PDB file of C-alpha atoms in Angstrom:
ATOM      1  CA  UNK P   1       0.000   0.000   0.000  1.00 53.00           C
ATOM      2  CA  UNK P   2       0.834   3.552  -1.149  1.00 49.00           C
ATOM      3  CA  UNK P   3      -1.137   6.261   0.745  1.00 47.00           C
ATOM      4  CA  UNK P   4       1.146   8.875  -1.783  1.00 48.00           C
ATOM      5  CA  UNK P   5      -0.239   6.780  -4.752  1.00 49.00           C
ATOM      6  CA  UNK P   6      -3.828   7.795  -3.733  1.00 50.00           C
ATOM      7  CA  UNK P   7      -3.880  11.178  -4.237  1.00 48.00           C
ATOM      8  CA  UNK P   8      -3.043  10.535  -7.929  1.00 49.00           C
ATOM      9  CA  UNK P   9      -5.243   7.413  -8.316  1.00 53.00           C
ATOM     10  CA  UNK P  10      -7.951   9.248  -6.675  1.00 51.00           C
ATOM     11  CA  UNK P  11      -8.020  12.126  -9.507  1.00 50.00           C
ATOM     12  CA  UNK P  12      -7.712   9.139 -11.997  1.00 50.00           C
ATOM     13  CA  UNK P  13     -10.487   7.444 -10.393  1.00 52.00           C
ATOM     14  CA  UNK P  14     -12.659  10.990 -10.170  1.00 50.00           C
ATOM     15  CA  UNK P  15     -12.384  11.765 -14.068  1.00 48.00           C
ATOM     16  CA  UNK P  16     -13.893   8.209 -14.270  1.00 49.00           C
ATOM     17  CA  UNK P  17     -16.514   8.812 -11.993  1.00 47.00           C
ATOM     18  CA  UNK P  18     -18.290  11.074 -13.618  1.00 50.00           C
ATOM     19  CA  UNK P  19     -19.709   8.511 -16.151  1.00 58.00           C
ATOM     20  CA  UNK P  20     -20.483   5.890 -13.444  1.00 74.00           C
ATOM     21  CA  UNK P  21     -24.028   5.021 -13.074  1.00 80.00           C
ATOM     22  CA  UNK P  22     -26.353   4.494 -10.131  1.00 91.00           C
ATOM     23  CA  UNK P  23     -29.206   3.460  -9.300  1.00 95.00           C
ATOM     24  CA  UNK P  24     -31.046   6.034  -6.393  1.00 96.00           C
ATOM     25  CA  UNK P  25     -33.487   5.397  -3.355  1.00 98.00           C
ATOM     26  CA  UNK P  26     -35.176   6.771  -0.831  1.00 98.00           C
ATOM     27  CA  UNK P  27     -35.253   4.688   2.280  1.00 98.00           C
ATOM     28  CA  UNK P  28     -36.200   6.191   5.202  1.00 98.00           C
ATOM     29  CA  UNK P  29     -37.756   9.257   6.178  1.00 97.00           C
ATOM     30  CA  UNK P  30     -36.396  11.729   8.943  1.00 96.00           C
ATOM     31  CA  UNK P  31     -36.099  15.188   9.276  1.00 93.00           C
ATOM     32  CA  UNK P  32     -35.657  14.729   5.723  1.00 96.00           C
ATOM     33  CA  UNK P  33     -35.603  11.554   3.070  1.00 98.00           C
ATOM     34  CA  UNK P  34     -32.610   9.868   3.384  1.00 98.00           C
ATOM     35  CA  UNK P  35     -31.886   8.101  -0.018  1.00 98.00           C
ATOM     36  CA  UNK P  36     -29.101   5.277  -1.209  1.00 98.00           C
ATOM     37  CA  UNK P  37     -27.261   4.873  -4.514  1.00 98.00           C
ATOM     38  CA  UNK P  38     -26.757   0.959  -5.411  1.00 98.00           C
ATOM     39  CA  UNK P  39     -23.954   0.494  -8.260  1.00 98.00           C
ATOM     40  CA  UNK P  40     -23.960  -2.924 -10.009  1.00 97.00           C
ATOM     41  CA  UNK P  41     -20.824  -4.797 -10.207  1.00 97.00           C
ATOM     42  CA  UNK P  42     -18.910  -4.242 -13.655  1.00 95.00           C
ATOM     43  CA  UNK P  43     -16.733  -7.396 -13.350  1.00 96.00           C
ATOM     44  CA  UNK P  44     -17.968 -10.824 -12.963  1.00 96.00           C
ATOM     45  CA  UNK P  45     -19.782 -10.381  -9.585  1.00 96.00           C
ATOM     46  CA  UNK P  46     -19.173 -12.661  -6.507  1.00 96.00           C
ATOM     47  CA  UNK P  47     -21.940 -12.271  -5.190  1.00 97.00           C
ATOM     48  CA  UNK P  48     -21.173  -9.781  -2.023  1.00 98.00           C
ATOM     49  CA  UNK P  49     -22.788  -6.372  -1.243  1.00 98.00           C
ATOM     50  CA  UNK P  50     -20.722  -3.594   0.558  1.00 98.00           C
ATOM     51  CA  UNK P  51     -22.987  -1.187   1.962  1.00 98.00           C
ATOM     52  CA  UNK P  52     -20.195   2.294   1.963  1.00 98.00           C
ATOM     53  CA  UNK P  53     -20.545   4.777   4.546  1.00 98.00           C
ATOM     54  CA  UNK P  54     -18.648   8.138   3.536  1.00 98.00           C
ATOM     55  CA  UNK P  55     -16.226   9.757   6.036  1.00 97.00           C
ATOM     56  CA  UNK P  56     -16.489  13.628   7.221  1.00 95.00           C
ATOM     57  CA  UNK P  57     -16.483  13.905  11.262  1.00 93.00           C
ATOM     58  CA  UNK P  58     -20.427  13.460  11.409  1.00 95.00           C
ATOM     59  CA  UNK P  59     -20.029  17.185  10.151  1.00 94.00           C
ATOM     60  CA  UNK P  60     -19.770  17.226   5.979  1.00 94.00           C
ATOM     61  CA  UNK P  61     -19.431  14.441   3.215  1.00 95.00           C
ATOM     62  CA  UNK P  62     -22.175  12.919   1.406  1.00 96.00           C
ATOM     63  CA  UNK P  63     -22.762   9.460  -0.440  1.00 97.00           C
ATOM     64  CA  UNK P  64     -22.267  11.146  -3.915  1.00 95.00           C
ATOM     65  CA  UNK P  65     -18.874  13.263  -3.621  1.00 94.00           C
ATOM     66  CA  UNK P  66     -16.689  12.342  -6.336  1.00 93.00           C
ATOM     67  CA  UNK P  67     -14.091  10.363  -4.135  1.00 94.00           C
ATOM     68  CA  UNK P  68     -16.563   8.556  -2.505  1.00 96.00           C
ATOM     69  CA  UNK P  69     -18.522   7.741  -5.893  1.00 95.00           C
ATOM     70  CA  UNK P  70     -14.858   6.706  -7.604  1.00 94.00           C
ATOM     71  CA  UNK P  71     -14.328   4.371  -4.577  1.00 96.00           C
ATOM     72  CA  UNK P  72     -17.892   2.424  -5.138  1.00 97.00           C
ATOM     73  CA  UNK P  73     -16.881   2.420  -9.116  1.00 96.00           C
ATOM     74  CA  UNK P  74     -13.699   0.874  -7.895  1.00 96.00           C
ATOM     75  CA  UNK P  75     -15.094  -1.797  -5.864  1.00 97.00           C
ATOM     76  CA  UNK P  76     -17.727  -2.628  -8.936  1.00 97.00           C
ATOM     77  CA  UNK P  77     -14.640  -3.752 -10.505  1.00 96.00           C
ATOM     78  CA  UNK P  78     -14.103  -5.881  -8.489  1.00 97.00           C
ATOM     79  CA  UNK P  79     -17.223  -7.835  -8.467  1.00 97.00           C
ATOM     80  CA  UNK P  80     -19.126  -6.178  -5.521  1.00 98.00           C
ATOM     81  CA  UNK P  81     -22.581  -4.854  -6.159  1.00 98.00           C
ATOM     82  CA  UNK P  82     -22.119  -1.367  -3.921  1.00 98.00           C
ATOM     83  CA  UNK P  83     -24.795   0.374  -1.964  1.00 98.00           C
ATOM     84  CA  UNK P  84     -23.699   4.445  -0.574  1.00 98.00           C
ATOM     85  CA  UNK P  85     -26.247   5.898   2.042  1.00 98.00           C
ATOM     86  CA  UNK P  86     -27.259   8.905   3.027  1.00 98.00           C
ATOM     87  CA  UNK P  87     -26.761   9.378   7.026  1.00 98.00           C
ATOM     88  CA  UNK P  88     -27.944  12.511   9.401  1.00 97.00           C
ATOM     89  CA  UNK P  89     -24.725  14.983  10.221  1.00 96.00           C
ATOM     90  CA  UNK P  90     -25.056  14.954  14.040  1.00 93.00           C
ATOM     91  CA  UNK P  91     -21.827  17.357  14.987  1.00 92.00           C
ATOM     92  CA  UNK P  92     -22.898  19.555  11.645  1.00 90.00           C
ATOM     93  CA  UNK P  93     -22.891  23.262  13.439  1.00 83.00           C
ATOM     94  CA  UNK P  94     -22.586  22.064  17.111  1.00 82.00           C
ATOM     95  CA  UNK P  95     -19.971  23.904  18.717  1.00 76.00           C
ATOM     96  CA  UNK P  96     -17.047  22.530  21.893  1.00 72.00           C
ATOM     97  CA  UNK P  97     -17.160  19.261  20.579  1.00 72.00           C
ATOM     98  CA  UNK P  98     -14.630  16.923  22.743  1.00 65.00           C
ATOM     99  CA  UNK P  99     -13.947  15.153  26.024  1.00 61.00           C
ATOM    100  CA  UNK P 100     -16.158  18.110  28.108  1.00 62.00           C
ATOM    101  CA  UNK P 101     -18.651  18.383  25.552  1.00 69.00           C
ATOM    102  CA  UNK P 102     -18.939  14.049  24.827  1.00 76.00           C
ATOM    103  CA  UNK P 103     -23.327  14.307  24.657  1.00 86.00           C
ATOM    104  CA  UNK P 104     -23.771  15.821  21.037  1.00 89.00           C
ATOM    105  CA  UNK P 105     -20.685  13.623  19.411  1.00 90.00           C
ATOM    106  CA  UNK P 106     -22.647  10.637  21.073  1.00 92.00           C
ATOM    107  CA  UNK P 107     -26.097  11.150  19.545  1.00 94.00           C
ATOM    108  CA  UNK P 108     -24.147  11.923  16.744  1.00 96.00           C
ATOM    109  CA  UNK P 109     -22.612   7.970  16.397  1.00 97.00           C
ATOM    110  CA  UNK P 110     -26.090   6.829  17.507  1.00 97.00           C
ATOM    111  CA  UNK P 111     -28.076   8.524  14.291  1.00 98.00           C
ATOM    112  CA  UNK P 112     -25.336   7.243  12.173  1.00 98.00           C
ATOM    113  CA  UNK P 113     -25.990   3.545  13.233  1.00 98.00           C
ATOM    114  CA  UNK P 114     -29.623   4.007  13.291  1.00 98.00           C
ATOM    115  CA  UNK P 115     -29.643   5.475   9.939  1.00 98.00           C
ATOM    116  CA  UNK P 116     -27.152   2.668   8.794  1.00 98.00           C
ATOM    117  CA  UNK P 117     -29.377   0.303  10.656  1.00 98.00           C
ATOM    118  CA  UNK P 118     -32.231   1.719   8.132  1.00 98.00           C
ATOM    119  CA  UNK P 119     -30.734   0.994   4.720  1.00 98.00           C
ATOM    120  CA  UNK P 120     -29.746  -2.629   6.017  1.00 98.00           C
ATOM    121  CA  UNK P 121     -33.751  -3.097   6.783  1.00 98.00           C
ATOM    122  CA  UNK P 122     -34.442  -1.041   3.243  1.00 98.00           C
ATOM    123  CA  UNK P 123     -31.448  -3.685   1.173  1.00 98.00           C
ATOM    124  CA  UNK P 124     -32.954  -6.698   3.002  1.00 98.00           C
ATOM    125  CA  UNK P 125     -36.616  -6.112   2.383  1.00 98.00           C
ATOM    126  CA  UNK P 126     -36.096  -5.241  -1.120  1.00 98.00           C
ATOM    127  CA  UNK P 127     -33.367  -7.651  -1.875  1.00 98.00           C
ATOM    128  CA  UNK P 128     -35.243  -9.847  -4.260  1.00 97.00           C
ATOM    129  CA  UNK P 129     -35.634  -6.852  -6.270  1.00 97.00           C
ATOM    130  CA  UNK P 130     -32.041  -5.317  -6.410  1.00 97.00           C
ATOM    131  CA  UNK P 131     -30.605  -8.322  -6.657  1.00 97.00           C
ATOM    132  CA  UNK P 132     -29.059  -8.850  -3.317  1.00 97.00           C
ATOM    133  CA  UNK P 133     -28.259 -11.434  -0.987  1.00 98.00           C
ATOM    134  CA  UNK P 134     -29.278 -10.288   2.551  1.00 98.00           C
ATOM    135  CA  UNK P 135     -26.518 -12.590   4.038  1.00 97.00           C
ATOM    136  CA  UNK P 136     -23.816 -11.417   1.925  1.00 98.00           C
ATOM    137  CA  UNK P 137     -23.821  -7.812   2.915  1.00 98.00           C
ATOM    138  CA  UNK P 138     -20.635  -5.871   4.505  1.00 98.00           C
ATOM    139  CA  UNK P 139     -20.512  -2.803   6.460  1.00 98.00           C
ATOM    140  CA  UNK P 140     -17.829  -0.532   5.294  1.00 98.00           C
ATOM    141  CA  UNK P 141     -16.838   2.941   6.065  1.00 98.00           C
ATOM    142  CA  UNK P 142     -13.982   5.714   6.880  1.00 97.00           C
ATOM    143  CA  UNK P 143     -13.629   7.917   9.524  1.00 97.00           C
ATOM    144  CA  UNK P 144     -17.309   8.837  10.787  1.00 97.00           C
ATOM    145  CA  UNK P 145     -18.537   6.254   8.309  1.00 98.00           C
ATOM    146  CA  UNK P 146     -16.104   3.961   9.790  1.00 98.00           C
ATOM    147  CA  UNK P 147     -17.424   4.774  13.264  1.00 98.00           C
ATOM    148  CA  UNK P 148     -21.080   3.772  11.748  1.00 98.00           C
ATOM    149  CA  UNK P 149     -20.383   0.536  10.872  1.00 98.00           C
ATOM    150  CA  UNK P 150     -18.333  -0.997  13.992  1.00 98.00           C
ATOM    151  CA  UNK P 151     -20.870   0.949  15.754  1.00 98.00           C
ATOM    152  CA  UNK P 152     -23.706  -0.775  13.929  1.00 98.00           C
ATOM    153  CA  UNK P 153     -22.397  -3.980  14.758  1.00 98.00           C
ATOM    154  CA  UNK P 154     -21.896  -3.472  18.528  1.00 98.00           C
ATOM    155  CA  UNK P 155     -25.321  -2.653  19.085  1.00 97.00           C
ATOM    156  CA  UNK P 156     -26.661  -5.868  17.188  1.00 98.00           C
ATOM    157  CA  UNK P 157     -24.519  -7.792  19.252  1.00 98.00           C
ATOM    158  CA  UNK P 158     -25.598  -5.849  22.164  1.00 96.00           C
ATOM    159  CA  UNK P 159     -29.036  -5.330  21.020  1.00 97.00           C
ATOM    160  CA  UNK P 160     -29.222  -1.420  21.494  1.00 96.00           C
ATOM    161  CA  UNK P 161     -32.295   1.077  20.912  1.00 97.00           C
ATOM    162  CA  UNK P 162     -30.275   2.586  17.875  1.00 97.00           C
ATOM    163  CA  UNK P 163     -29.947  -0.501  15.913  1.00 98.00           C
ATOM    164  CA  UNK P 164     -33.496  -1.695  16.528  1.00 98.00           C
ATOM    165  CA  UNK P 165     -34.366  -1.396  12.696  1.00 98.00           C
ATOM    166  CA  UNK P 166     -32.167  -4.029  11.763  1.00 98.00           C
ATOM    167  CA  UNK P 167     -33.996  -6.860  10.499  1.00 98.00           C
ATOM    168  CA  UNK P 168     -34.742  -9.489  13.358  1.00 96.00           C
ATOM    169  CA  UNK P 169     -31.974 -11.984  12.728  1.00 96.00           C
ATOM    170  CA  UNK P 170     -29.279 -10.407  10.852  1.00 98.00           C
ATOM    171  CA  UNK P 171     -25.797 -10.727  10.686  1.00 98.00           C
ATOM    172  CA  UNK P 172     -23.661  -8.489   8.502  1.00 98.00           C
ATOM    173  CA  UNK P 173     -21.453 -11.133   6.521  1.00 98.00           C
ATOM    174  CA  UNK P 174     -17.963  -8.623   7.738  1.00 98.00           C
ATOM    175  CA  UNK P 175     -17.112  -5.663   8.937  1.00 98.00           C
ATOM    176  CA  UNK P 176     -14.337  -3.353   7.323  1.00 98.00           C
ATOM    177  CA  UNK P 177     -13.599  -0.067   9.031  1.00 98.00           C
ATOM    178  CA  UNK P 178     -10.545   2.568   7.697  1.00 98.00           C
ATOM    179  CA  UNK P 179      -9.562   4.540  10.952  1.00 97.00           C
ATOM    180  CA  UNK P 180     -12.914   3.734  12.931  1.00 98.00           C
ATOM    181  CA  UNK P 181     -13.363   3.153  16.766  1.00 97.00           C
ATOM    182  CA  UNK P 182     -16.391   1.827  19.078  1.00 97.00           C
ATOM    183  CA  UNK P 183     -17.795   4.100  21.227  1.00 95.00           C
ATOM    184  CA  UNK P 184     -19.467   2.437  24.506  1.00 92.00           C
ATOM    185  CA  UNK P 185     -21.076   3.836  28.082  1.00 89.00           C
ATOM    186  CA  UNK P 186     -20.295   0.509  29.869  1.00 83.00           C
ATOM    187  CA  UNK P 187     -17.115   0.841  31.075  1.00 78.00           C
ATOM    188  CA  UNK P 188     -15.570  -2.003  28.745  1.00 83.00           C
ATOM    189  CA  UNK P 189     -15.928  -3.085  25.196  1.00 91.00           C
ATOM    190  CA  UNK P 190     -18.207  -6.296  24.931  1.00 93.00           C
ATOM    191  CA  UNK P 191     -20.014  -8.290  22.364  1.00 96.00           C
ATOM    192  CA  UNK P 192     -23.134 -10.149  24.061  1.00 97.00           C
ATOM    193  CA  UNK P 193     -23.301 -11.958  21.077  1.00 97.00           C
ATOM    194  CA  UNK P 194     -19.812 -12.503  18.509  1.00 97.00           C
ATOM    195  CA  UNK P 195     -19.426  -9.570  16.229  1.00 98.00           C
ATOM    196  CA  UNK P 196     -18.869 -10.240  12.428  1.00 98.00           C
ATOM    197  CA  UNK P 197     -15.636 -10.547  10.910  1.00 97.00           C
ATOM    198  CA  UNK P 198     -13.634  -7.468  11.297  1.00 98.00           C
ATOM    199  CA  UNK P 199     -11.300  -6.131   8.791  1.00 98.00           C
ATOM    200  CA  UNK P 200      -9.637  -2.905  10.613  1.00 98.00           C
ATOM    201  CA  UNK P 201      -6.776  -0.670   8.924  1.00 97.00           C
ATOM    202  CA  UNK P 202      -5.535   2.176  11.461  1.00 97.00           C
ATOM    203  CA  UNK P 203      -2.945   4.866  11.152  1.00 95.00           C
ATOM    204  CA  UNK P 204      -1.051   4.770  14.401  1.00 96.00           C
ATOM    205  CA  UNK P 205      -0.399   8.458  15.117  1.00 95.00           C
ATOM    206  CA  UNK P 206      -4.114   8.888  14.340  1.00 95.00           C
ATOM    207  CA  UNK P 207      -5.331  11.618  16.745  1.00 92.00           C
ATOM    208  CA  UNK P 208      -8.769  13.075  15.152  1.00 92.00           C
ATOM    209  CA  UNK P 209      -9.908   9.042  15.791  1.00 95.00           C
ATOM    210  CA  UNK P 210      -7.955   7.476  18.270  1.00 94.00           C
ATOM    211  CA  UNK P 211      -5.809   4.344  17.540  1.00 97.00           C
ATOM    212  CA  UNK P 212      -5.552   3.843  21.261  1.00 96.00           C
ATOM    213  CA  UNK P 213      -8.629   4.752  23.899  1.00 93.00           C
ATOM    214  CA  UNK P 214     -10.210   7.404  25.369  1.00 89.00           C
ATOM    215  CA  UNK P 215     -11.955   6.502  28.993  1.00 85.00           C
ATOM    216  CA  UNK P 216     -13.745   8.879  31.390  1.00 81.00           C
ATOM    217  CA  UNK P 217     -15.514   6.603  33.885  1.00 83.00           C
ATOM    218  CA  UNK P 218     -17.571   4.690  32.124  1.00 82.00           C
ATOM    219  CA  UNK P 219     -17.565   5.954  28.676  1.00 86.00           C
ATOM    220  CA  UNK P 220     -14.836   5.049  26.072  1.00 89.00           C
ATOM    221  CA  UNK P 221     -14.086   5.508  22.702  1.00 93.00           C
ATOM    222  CA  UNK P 222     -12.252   2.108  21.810  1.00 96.00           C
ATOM    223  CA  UNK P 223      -9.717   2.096  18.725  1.00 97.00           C
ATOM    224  CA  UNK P 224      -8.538   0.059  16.388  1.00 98.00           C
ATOM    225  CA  UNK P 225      -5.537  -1.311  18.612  1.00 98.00           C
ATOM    226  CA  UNK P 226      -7.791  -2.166  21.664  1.00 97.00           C
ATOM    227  CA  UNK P 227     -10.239  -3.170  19.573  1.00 98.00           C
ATOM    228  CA  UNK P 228      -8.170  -5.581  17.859  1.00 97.00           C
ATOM    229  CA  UNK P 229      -6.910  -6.777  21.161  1.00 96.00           C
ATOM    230  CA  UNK P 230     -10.829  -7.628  22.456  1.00 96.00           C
ATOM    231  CA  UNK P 231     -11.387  -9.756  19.448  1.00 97.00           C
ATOM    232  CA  UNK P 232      -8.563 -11.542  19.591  1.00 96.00           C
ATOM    233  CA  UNK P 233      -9.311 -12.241  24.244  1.00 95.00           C
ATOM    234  CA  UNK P 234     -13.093 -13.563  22.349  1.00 94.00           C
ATOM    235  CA  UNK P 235     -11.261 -15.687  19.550  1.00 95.00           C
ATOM    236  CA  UNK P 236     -13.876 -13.569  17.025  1.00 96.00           C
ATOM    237  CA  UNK P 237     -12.181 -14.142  13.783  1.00 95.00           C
ATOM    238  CA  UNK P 238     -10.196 -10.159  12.694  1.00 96.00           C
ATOM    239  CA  UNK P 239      -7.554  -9.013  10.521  1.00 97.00           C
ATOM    240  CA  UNK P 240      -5.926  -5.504  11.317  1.00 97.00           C
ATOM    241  CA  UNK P 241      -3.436  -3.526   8.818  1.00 96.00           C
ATOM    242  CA  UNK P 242      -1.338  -1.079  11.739  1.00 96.00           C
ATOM    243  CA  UNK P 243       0.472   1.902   9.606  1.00 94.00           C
ATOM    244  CA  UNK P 244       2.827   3.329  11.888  1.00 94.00           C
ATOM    245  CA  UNK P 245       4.406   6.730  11.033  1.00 92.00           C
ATOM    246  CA  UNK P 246       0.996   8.948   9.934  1.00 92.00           C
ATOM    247  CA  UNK P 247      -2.205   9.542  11.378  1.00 94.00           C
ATOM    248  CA  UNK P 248      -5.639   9.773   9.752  1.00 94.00           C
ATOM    249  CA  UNK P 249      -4.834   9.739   6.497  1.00 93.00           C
ATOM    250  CA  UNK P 250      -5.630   6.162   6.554  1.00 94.00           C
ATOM    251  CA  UNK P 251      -9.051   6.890   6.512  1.00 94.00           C
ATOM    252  CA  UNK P 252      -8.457   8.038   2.240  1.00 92.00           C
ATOM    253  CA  UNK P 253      -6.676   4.660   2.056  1.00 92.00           C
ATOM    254  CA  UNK P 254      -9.632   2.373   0.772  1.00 94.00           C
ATOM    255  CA  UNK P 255      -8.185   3.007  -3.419  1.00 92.00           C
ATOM    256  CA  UNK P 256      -5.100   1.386  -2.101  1.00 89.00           C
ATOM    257  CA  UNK P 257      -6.125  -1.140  -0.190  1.00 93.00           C
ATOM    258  CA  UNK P 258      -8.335  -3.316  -2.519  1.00 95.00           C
ATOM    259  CA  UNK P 259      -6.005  -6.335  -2.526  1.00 94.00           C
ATOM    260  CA  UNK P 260      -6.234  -6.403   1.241  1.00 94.00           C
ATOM    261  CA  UNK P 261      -9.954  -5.847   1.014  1.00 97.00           C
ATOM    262  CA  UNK P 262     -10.355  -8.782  -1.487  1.00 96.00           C
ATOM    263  CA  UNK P 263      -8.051 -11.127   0.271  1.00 95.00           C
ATOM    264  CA  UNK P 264     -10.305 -10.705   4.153  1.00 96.00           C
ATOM    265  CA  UNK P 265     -13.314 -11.290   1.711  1.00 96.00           C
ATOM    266  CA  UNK P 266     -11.902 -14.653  -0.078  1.00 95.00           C
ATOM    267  CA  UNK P 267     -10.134 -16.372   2.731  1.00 94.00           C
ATOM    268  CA  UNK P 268     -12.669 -15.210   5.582  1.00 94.00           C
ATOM    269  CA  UNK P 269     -15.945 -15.274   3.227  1.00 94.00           C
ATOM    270  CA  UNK P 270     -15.676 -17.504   0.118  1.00 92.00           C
ATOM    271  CA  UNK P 271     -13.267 -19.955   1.742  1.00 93.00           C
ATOM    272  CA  UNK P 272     -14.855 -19.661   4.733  1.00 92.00           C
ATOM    273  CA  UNK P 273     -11.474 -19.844   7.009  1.00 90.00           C
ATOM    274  CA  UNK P 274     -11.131 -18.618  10.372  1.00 86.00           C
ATOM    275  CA  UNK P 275      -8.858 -16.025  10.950  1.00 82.00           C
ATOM    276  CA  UNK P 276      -6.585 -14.081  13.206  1.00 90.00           C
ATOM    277  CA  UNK P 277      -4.473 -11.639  11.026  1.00 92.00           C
ATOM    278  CA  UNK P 278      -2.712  -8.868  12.716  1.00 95.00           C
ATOM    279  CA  UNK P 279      -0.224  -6.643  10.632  1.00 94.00           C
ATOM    280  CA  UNK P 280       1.945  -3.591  10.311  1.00 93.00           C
ATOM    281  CA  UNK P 281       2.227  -1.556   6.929  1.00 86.00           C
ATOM    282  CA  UNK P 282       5.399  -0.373   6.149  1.00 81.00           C
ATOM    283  CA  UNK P 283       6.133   1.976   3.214  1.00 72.00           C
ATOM    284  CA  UNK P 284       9.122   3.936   2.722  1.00 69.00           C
ATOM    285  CA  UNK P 285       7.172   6.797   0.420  1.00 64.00           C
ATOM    286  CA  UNK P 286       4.425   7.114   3.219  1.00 67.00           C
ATOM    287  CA  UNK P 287       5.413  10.285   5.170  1.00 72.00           C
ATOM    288  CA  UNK P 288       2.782  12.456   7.296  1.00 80.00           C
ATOM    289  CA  UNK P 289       0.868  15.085   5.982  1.00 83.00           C
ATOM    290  CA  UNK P 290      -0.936  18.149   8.095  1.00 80.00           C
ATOM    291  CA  UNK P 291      -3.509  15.094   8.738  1.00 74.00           C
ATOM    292  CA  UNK P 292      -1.187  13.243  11.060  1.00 80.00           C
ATOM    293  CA  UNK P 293      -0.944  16.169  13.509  1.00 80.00           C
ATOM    294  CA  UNK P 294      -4.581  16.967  13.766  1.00 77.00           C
ATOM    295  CA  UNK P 295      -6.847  16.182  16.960  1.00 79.00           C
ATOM    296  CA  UNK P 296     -10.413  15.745  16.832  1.00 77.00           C
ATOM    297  CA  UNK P 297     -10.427  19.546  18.353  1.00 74.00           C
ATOM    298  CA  UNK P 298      -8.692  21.076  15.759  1.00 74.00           C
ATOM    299  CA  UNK P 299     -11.519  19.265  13.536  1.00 74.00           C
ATOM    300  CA  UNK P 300     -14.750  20.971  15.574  1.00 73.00           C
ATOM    301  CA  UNK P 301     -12.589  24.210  16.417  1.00 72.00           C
ATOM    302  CA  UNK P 302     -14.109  26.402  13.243  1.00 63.00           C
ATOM    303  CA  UNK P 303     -17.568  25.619  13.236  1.00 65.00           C
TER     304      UNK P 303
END
């Protein structure tokens, strides 16, 4: 992996965007209509579903920005049948956003989940008709999106008020989260019931979301490294890419990562083997950018 590579890749991959086609739906109502864009696979599908949750600090991003909508066209080409949602912006204009201020940034990862928790019930009860196979759908998503997913999956396993619109019974078929944490008001991270598959890639300066943990009594926002560590205590099957040296900018590194992304799906999914993968990414042309520096308050400062 290349983060460097992206940036170049990612303007290759936006020219080509602009001719990708989708197919758009509204699937829940809230303050507004929330709606999702479903792109078929372009290669010879396999048969899997990534539902993509854009990144932005649960402040700005949308399902249809160009890098997002080059990153779904990428995946098509791989075979996966991609599904980008619309989610409520719960930090959007709220002000002192950090470790005094924890209440808005944690109704804020709630409506994300619940609104993820939405288009899961929306893909399932329409998958017939879109051509989907409710037990081969993956949660994906970076930064805030990747916040949504893991958090998605922690309250099905701990059957919480904001995932109750899952469909009764289901089990996302992985999880794959670029710079992503689990936030949690128990005083521990626990899965009543075992998580799905977890595919986790981290940068391990990353200060806007912590690598590490945050704890104040109770609450804690768990990442990637101590969630890694949990899984493995459980034996719940994981893979986790550590890139040591830079920060957040891991959250931009789904273009560059497809191999990795395609090899959790085959040997975890297809072939059906359990797991236990943990890794550090080493690149000599990866060097920090002004992202590597950055803290969650610098991100909420300027609103």
């Amino acid at each position: 992996m290349n983060i460097h590579r992206h940036y170049l890749l990612g303007l290759l991959l936006t020219l080509a965007s602009w001719i990708v086609a989708a197919d758009s739906y509204p699937f829940v109502e809230r303050d507004s209509t929330l709606y999702l864009d479903l792109y078929a696979p372009t290669a010879p599908a396999n048969g899997y579903t990534i539902i993509h949750v854009f990144g932005g600090g649960f402040v700005n991003g949308a399902r249809n920005k160009p890098w997002d909508v080059a990153y779904c066209d990428s995946l098509t080409r791989r075979g996966y049948t991609v599904v980008a949602i619309d989610y409520r912006l719960g930090l959007k204009g709220v002000h002192n956003v950090g470790v005094t201020n924890l209440k808005p940034m944690e109704n804020a990862f709630y409506m994300a989940a619940e609104d993820c928790s939405a288009a899961v019930r929306f893909l399932v009860t329409h998958a017939a008709e879109l051509n989907i196979n409710p037990d081969k759908i993956i949660l994906e998503g970076s930064s805030a999106g990747a916040i949504t997913v893991l958090m998605t999956d922690f309250g099905r396993c701990n059957a919480l008020d904001y995932t109750a619109e899952l469909p009764e019974g289901w089990k996302p078929a992985a999880v794959i989260a670029y710079s992503g944490a689990i936030y949690s008001t128990h005083g521990s991270l626990k899965w009543a019931t075992p998580p799905a598959p977890t595919l986790l890639f981290h940068g391990m300066l990353d200060k806007i979301v912590t690598y590490k943990q945050i704890t104040l009594c109770n609450l804690g926002l768990w990442g990637a490294n101590p969630i890694a560590k949990r899984l493995a205590k459980f034996d719940y099957p994981y893979a986790i890419y550590r890139i040591p040296g830079i920060g957040h900018e891991v959250s931009m590194a789904g273009p560059m990562t497809l191999d990795e992304l395609d090899l959790f799906v085959r040997q975890r999914l297809i072939q059906g083997r359990t797991l236990y993968q943990d890794c550090t990414l080493r690149d000599a042309a990866v060097k920090p950018t002004k992202w590597t520096n950055l803290s969650a308050e610098d991100l909420y400062k300027n609103q």
